[in-house]
PDB file of C-alpha atoms in Angstrom:
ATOM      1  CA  UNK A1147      14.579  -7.536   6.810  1.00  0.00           C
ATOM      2  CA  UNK A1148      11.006  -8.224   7.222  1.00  0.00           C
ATOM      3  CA  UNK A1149      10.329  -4.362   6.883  1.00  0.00           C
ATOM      4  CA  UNK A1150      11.764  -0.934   6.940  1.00  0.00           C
ATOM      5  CA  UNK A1151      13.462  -0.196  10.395  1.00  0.00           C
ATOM      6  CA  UNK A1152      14.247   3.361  11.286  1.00  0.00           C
ATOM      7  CA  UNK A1153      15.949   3.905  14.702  1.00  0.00           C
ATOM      8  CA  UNK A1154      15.636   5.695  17.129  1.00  0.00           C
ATOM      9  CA  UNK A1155      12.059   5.366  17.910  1.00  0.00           C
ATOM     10  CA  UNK A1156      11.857   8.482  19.809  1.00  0.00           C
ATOM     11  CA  UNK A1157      14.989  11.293  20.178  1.00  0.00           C
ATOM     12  CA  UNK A1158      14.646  14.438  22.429  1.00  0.00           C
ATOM     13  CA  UNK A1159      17.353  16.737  21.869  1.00  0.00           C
ATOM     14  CA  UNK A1160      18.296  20.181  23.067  1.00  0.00           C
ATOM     15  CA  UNK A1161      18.130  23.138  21.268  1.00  0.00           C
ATOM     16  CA  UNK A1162      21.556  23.470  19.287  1.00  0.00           C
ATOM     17  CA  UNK A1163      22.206  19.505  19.185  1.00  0.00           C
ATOM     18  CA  UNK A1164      22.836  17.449  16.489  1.00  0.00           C
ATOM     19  CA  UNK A1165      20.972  14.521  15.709  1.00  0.00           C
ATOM     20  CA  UNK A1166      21.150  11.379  13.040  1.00  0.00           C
ATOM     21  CA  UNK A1167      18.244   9.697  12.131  1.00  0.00           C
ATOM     22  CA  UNK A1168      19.140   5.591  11.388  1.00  0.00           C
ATOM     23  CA  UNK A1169      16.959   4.007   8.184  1.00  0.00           C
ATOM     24  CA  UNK A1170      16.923   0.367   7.091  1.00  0.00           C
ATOM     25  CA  UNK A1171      15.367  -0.271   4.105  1.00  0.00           C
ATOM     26  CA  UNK A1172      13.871  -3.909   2.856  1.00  0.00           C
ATOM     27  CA  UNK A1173      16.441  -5.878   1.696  1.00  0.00           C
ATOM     28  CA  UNK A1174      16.886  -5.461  -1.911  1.00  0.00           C
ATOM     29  CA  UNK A1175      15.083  -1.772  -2.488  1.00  0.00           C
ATOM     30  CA  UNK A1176      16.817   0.347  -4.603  1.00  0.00           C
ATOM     31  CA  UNK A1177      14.614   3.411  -3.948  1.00  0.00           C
ATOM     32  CA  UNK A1178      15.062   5.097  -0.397  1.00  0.00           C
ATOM     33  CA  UNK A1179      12.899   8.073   0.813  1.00  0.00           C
ATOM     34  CA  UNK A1180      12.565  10.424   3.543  1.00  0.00           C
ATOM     35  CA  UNK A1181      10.024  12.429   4.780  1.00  0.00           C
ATOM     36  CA  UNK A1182       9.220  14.598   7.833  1.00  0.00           C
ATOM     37  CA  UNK A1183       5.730  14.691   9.175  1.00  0.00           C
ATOM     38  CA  UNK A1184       4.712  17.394  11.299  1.00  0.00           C
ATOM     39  CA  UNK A1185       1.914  16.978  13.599  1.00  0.00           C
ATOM     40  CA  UNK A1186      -1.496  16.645  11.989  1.00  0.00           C
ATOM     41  CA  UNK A1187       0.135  17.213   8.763  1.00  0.00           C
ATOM     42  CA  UNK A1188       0.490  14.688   5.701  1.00  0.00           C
ATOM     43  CA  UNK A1189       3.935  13.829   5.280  1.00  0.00           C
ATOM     44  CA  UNK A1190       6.218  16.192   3.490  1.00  0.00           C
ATOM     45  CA  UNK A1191       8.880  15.090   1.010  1.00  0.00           C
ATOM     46  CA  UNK A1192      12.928  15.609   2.201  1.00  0.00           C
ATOM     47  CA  UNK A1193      15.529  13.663  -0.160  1.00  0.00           C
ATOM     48  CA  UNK A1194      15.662  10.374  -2.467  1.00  0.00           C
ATOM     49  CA  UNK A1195      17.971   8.039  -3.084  1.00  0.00           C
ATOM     50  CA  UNK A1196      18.178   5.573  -6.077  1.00  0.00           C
ATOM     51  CA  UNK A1197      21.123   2.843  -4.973  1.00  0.00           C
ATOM     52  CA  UNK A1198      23.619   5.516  -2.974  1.00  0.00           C
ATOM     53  CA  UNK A1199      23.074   8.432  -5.471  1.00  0.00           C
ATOM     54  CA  UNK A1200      21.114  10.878  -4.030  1.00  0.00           C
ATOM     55  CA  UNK A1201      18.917  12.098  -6.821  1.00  0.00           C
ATOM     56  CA  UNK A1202      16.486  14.256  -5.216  1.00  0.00           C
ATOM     57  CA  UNK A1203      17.297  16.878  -2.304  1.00  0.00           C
ATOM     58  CA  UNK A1204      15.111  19.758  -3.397  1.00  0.00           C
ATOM     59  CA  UNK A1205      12.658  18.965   0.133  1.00  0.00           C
ATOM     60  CA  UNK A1206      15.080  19.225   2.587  1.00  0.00           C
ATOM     61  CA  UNK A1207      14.116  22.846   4.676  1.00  0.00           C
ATOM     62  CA  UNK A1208      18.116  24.394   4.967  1.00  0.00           C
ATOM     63  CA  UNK A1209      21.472  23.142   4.794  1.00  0.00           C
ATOM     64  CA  UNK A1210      21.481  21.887   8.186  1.00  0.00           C
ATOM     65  CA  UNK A1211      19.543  18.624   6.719  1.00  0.00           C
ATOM     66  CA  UNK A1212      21.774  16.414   5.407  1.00  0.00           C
ATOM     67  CA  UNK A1213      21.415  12.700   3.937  1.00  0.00           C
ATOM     68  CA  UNK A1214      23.202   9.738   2.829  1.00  0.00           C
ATOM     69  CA  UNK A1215      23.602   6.247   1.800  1.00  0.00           C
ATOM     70  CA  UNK A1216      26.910   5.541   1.356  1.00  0.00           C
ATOM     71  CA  UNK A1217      26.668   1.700   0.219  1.00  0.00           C
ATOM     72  CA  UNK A1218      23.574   2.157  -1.164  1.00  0.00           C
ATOM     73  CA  UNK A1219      21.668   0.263   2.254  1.00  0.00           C
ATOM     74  CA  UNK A1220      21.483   2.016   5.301  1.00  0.00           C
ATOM     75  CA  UNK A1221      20.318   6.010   5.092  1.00  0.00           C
ATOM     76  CA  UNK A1222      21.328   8.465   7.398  1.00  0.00           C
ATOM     77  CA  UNK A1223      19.380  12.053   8.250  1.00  0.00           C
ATOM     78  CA  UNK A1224      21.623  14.202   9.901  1.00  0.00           C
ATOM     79  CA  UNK A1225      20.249  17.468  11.214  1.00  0.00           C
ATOM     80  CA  UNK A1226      22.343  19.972  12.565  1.00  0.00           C
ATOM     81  CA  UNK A1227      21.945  22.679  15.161  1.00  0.00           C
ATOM     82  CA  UNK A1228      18.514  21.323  15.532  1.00  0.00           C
ATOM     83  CA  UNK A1229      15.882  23.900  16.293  1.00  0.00           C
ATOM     84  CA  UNK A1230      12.220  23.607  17.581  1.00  0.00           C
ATOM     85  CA  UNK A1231      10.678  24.037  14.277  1.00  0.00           C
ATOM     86  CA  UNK A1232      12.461  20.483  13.426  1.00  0.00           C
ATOM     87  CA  UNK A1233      10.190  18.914  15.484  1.00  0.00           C
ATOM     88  CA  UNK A1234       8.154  15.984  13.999  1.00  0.00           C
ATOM     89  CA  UNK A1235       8.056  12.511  12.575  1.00  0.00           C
ATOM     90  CA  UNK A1236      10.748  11.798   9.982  1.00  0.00           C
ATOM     91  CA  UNK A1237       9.355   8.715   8.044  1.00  0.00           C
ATOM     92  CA  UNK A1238      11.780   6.464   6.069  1.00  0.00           C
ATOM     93  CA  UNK A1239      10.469   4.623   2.644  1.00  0.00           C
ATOM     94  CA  UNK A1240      11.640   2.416   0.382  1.00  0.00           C
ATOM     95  CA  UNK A1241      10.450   0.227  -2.749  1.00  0.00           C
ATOM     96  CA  UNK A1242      11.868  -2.589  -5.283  1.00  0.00           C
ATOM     97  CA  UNK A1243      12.216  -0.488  -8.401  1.00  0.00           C
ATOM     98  CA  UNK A1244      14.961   1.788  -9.640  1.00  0.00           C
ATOM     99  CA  UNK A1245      13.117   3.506 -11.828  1.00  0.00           C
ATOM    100  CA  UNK A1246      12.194   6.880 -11.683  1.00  0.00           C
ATOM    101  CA  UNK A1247       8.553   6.735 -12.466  1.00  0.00           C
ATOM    102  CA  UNK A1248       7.671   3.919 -11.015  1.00  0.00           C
ATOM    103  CA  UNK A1249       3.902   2.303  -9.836  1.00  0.00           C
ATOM    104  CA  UNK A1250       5.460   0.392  -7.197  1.00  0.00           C
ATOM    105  CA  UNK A1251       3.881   0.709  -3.836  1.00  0.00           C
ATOM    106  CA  UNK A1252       6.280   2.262  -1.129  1.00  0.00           C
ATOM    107  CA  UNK A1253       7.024   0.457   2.107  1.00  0.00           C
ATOM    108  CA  UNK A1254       7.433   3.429   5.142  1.00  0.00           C
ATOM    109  CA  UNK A1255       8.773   2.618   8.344  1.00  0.00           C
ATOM    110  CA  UNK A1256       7.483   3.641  11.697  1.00  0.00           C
ATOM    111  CA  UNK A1257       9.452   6.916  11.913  1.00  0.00           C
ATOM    112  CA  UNK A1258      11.702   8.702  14.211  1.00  0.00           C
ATOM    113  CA  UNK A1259       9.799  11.348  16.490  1.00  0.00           C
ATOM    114  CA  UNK A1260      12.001  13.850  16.648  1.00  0.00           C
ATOM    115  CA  UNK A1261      11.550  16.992  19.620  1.00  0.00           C
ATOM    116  CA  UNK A1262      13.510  19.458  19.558  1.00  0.00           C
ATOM    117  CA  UNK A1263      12.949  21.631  23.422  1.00  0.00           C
TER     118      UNK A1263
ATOM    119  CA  UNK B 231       2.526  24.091  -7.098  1.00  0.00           C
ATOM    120  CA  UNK B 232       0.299  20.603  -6.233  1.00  0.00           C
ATOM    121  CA  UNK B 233      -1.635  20.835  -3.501  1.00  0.00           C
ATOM    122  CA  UNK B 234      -3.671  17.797  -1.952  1.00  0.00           C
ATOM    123  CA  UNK B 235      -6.756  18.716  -0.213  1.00  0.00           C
ATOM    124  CA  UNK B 236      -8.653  16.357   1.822  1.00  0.00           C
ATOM    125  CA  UNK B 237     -12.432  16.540   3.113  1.00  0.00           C
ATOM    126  CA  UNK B 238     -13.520  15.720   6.048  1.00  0.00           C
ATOM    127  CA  UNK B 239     -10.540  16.313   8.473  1.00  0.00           C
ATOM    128  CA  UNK B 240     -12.057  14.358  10.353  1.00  0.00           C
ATOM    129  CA  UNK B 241     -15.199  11.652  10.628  1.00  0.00           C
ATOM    130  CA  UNK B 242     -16.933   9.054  13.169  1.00  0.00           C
ATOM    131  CA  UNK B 243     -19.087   6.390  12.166  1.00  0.00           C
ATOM    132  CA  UNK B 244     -20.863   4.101  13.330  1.00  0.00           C
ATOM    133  CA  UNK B 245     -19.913   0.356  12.897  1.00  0.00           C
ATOM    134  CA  UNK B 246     -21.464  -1.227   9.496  1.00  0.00           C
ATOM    135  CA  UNK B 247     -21.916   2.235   7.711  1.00  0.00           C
ATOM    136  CA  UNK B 248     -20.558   3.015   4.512  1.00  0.00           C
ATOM    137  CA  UNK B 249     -18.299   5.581   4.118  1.00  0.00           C
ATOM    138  CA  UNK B 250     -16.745   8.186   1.800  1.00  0.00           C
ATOM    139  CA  UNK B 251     -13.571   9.810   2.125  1.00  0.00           C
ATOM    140  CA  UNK B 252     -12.635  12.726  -0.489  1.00  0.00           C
ATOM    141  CA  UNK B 253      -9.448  13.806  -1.694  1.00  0.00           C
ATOM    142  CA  UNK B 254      -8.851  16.571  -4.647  1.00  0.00           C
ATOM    143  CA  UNK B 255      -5.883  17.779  -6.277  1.00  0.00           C
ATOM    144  CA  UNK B 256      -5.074  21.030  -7.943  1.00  0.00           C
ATOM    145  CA  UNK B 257      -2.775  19.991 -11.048  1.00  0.00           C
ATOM    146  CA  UNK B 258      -4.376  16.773 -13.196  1.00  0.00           C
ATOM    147  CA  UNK B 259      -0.598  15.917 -14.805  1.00  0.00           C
ATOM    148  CA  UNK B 260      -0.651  13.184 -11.982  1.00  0.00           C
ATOM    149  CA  UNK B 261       1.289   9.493 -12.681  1.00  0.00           C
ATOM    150  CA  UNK B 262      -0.818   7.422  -9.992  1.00  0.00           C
ATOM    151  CA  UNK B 263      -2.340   8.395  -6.790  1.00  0.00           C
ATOM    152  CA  UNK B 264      -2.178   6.463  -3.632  1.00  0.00           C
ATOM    153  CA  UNK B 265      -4.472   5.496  -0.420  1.00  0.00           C
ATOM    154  CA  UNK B 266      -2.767   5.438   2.318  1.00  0.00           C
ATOM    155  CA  UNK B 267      -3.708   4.423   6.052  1.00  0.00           C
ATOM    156  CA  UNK B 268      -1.838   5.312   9.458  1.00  0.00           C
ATOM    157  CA  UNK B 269      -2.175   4.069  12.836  1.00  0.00           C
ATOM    158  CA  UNK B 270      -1.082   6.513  15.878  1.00  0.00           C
ATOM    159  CA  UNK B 271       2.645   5.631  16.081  1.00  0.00           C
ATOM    160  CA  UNK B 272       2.729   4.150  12.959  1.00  0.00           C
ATOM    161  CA  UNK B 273       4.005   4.433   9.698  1.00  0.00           C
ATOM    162  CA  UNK B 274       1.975   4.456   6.495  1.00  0.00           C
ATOM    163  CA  UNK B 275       0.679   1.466   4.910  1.00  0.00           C
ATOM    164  CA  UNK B 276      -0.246   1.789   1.220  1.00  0.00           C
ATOM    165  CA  UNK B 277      -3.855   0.275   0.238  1.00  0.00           C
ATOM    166  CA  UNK B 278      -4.807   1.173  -2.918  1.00  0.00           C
ATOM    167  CA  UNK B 279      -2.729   2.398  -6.367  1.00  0.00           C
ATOM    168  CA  UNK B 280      -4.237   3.704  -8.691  1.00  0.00           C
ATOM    169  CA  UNK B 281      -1.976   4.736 -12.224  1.00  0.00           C
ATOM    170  CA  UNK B 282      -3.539   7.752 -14.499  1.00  0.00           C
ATOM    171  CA  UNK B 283      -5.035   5.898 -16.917  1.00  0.00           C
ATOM    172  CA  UNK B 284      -7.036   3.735 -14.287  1.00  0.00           C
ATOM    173  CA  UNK B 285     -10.429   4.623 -13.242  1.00  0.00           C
ATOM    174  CA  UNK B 286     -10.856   2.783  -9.902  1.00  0.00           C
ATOM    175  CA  UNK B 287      -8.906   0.156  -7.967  1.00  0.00           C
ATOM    176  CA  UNK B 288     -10.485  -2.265  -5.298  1.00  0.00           C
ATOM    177  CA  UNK B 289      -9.373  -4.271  -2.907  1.00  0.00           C
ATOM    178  CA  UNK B 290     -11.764  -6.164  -0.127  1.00  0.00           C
ATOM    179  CA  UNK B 291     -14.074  -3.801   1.550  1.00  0.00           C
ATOM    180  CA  UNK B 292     -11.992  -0.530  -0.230  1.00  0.00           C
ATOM    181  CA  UNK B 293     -12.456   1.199  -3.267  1.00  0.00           C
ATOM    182  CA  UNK B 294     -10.702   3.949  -4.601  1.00  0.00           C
ATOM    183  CA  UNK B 295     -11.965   6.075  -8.074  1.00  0.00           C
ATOM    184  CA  UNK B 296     -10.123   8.319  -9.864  1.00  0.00           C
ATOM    185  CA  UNK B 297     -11.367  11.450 -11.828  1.00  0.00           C
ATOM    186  CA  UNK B 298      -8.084  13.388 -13.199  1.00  0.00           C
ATOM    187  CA  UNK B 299      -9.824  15.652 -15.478  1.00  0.00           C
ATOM    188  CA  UNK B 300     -11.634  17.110 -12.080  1.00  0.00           C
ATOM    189  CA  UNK B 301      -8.946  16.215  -9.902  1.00  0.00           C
ATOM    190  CA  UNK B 302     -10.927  14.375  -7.697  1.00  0.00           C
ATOM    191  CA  UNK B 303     -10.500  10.927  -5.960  1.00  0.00           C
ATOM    192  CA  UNK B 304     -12.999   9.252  -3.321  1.00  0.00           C
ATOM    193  CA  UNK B 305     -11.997   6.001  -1.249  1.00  0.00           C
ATOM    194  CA  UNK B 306     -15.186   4.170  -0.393  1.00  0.00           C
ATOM    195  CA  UNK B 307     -15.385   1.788   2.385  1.00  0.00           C
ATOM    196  CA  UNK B 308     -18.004  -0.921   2.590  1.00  0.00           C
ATOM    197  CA  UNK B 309     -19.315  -2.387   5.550  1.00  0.00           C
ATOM    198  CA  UNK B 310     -17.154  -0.345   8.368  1.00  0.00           C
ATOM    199  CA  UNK B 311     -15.418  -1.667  11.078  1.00  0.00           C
ATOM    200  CA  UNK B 312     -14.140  -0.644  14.471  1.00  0.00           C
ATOM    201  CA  UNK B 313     -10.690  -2.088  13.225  1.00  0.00           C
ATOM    202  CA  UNK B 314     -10.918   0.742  10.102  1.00  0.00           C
ATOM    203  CA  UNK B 315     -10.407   3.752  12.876  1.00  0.00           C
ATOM    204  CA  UNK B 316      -6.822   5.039  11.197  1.00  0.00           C
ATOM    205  CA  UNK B 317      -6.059   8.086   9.873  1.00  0.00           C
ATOM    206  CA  UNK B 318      -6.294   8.050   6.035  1.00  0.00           C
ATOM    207  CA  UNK B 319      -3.907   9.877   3.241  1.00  0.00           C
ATOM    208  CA  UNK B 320      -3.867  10.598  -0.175  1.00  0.00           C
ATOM    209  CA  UNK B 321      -0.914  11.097  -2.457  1.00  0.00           C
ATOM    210  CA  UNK B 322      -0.348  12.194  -6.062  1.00  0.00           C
ATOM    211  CA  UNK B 323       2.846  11.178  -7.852  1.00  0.00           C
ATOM    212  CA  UNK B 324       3.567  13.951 -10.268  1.00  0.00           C
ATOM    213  CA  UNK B 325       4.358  13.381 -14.114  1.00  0.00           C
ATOM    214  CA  UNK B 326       6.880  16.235 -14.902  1.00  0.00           C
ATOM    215  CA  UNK B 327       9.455  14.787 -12.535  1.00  0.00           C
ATOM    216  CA  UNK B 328      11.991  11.985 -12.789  1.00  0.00           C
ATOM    217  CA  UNK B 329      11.801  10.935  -8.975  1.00  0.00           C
ATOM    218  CA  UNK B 330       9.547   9.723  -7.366  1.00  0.00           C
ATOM    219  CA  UNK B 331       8.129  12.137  -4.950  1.00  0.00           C
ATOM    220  CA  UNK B 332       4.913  11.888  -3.384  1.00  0.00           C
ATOM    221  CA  UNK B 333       2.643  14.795  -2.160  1.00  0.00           C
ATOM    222  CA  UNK B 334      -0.028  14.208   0.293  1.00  0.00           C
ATOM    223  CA  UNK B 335      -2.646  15.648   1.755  1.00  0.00           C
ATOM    224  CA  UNK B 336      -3.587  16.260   5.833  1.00  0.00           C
ATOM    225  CA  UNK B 337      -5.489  12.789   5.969  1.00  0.00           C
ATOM    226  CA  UNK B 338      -8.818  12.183   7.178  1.00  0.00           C
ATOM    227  CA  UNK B 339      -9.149  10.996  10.760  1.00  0.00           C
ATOM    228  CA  UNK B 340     -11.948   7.822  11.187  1.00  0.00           C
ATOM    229  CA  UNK B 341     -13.807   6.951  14.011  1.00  0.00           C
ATOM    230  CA  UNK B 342     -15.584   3.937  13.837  1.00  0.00           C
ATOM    231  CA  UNK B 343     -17.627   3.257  17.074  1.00  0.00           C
ATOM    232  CA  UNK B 344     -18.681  -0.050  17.751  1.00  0.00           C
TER     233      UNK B 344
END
């Protein structure tokens, strides 16, 4: 696609609910990111995928965050037993290069704004 | 720990004044640091990239310098605009890691009034 495309744009869920967050990188991008924004904060590193491995999970708050990319494409941010303290922007990210250190610019999408009531 | 500090929080301008956003960081072992702008609703959109061993970067009406030693970087911009009200990040790619993670600062908030 022309972009990345999360979905949806906005969620409200209850206390207690699960939720998945949908990410579409740009065609092509090896290198997927996520990252959770509260408000009036600067975005906060979660998880990383090169391809469908995910190399980096050290970000994500508890083990009710959980991520994949199962054909290396599409990303999914599951939370579970969402609480109110999970409220905020989850932004999705992707760029060209598999490397690891890399100088390539990322590409974020327009996030998911997640509240939790 | 890295920690990304940004000053002012937040600014207003009138239109045509140059500008100076600031942006320090607390560890120098940085790969490249980033500019970054966001709209309300939006998500970011990188501007400048500047690698370690770079000393500034331009691009139109922006310019971003690098000082590593002090762990400072400033993002000028020329000539403002209404159009330049955003909310404006800055993020450090570390050197000691093998990912690719990014840590940024609060942003600056710009007001440009016409």
């Amino acid at each position: 696609g022309a972009g990345v495309s999360q979905s949806p744009r906005y969620k409200v869920a209850k206390r207690g609910q699960d939720v998945a967050l949908r990410c579409d990188p740009i065609s092509g991008h090896v290198s997927l990111f996520w990252y959770q924004q509260a408000l009036g904060q600067g975005p906060e590193f979660l998880t990383y995928f090169q391809n469908e491995a995910q190399l980096d999970k050290s970000g994500l708050p508890s083990d009710r965050f959980f991520a994949e990319r199962p054909e290396g494409s599409v990303s999914t941010l599951k939370i579970q037993r969402t609480q109110q303290e999970d409220s905020a922007v989850y932004l999705c990210a992707s760029s060209r290069n598999d490397r690891g250190l890399s100088n390539e610019k990322l590409f974020f999408g327009s996030g998911t704004q997640l509240s939790v009531l | 720990k890295q920690e990304v500090t940004q000053i002012p929080a937040a600014l207003s301008v009138p239109e045509g004044e140059n500008l100076v956003l600031n942006c320090s960081f607390t560890d120098s072992a940085i790969y490249n640091l980033q500019w970054f702008r966001q709209d309300p609703g939006k998500g970011l959109t990188s501007l400048l990239l500047i690698q370690s061993s770079q000393r500034e970067q331009t691009s139109g009406r922006l310019n971003a310098s690098l000082d590593k030693s002090s762990g400072r970087s400033t993002l000028y911009i020329a000539a403002s605009q209404p159009g330049d009200s955003a909310t404006y990040l800055c993020a450090v790619r570390p050197r000691e890691t093998s990912g690719s993670r990014l840590t940024f600062g609060e942003g600056t908030q710009l007001t440009v009034n016409p």
